[in-house]
CSV table of C-alpha atoms and ligand atoms in Angstrom, one decimal:
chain,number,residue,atom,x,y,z
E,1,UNK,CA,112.4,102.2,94.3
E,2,UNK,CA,110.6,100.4,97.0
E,3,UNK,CA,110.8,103.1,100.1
E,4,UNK,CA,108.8,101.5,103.5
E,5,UNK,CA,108.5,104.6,106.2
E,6,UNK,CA,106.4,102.5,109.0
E,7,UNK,CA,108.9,102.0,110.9
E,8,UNK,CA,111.7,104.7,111.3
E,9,UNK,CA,113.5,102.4,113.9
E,10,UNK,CA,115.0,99.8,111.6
E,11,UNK,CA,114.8,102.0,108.3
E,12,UNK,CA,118.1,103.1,106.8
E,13,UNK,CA,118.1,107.0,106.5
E,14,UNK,CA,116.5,108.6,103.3
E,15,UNK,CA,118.0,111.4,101.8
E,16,UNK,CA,116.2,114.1,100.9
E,17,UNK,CA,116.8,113.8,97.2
E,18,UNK,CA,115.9,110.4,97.7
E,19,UNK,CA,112.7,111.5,99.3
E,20,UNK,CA,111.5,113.9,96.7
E,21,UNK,CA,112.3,111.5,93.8
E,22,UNK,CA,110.1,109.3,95.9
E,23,UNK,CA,107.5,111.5,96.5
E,24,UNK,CA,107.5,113.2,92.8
E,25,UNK,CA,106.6,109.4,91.4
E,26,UNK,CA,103.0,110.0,92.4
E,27,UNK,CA,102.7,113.5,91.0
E,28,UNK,CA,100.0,112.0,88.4
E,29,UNK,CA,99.0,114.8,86.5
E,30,UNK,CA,102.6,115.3,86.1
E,31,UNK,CA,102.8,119.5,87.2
E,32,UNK,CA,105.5,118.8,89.4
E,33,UNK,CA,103.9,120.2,92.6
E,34,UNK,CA,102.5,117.6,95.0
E,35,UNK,CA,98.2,117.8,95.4
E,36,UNK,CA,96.6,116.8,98.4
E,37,UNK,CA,95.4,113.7,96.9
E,38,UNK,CA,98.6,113.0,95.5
E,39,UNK,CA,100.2,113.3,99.0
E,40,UNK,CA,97.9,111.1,100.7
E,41,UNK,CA,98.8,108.3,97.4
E,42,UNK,CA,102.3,108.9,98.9
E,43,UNK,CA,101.4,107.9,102.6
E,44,UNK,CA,99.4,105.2,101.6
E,45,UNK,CA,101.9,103.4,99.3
E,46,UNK,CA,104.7,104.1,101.8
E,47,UNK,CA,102.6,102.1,104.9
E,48,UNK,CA,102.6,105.0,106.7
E,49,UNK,CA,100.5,104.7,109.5
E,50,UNK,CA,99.1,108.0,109.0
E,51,UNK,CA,95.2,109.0,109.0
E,52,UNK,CA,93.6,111.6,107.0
E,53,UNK,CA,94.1,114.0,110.1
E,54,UNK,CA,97.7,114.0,109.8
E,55,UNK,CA,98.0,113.7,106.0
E,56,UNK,CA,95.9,117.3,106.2
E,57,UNK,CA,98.1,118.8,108.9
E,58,UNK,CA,100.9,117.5,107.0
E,59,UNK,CA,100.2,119.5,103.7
E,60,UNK,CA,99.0,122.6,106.0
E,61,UNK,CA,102.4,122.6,107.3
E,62,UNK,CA,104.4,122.5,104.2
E,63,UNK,CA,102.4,124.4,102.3
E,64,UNK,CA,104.1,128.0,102.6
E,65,UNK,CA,102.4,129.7,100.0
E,66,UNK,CA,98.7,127.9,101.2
E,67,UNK,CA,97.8,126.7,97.3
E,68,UNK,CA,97.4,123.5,98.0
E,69,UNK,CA,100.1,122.3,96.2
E,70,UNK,CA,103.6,121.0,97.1
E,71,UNK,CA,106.4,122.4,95.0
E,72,UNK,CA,110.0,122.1,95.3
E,73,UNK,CA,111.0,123.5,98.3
E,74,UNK,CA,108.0,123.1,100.2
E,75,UNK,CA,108.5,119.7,99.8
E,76,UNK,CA,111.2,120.0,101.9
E,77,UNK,CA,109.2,121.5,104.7
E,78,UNK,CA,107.0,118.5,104.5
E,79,UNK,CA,110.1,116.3,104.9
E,80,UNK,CA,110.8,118.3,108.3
E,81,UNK,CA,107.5,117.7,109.3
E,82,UNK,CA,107.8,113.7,108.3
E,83,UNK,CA,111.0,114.1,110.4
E,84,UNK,CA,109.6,115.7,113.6
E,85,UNK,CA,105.7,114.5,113.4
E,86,UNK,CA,106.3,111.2,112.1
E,87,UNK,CA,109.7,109.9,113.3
E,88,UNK,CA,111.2,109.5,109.9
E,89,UNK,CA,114.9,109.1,109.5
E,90,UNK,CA,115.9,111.3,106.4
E,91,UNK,CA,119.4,113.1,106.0
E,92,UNK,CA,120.1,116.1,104.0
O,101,CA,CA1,100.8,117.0,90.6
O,102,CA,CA1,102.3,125.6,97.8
């Protein structure tokens, strides 16, 4: 699945299934959670025109529980943040 997020204009909408199946292709070490370095894979492969700065603030945000780690649900917080940081189009 080929998913380009640089330009949320002219992108269909993502679901949020579609999203985290996205997302959990570059969970490497395979845990299931979301690292920071795996997040910032993510960004890059996507195009996202994102610095460092914002892939940070983006994993501060979603990460409820502050371990450094994305799991399941907070995954969804980082999809609200893609949504109202980074002007992605995803639907529930
Ligand atoms: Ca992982
Ligand atoms: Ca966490």
């Amino acid at each position: 699945m080929t998913i380009v997020l640089k330009c949320a204009h002219c992108q269909p909408s993502l679901s949020l299934e579609d999203f985290k199946r996205w997302l959990k292709q570059f969970d490497r070490n395979g845990d299931g959670l979301i690292s920071k370095r795996e997040l910032r894979a993510a960004m890059r492969s996507a195009s996202v025109r994102l610095s460092w700065f914002k892939s940070q603030e983006g994993m501060r945000e979603a990460d409820a529980n502050g371990d450094g780690l994305l799991d399941d649900e907070e995954m969804e917080n980082l999809v609200a943040f893609a949504q109202n940081r980074l002007g992605m189009k995803i639907v529930a």
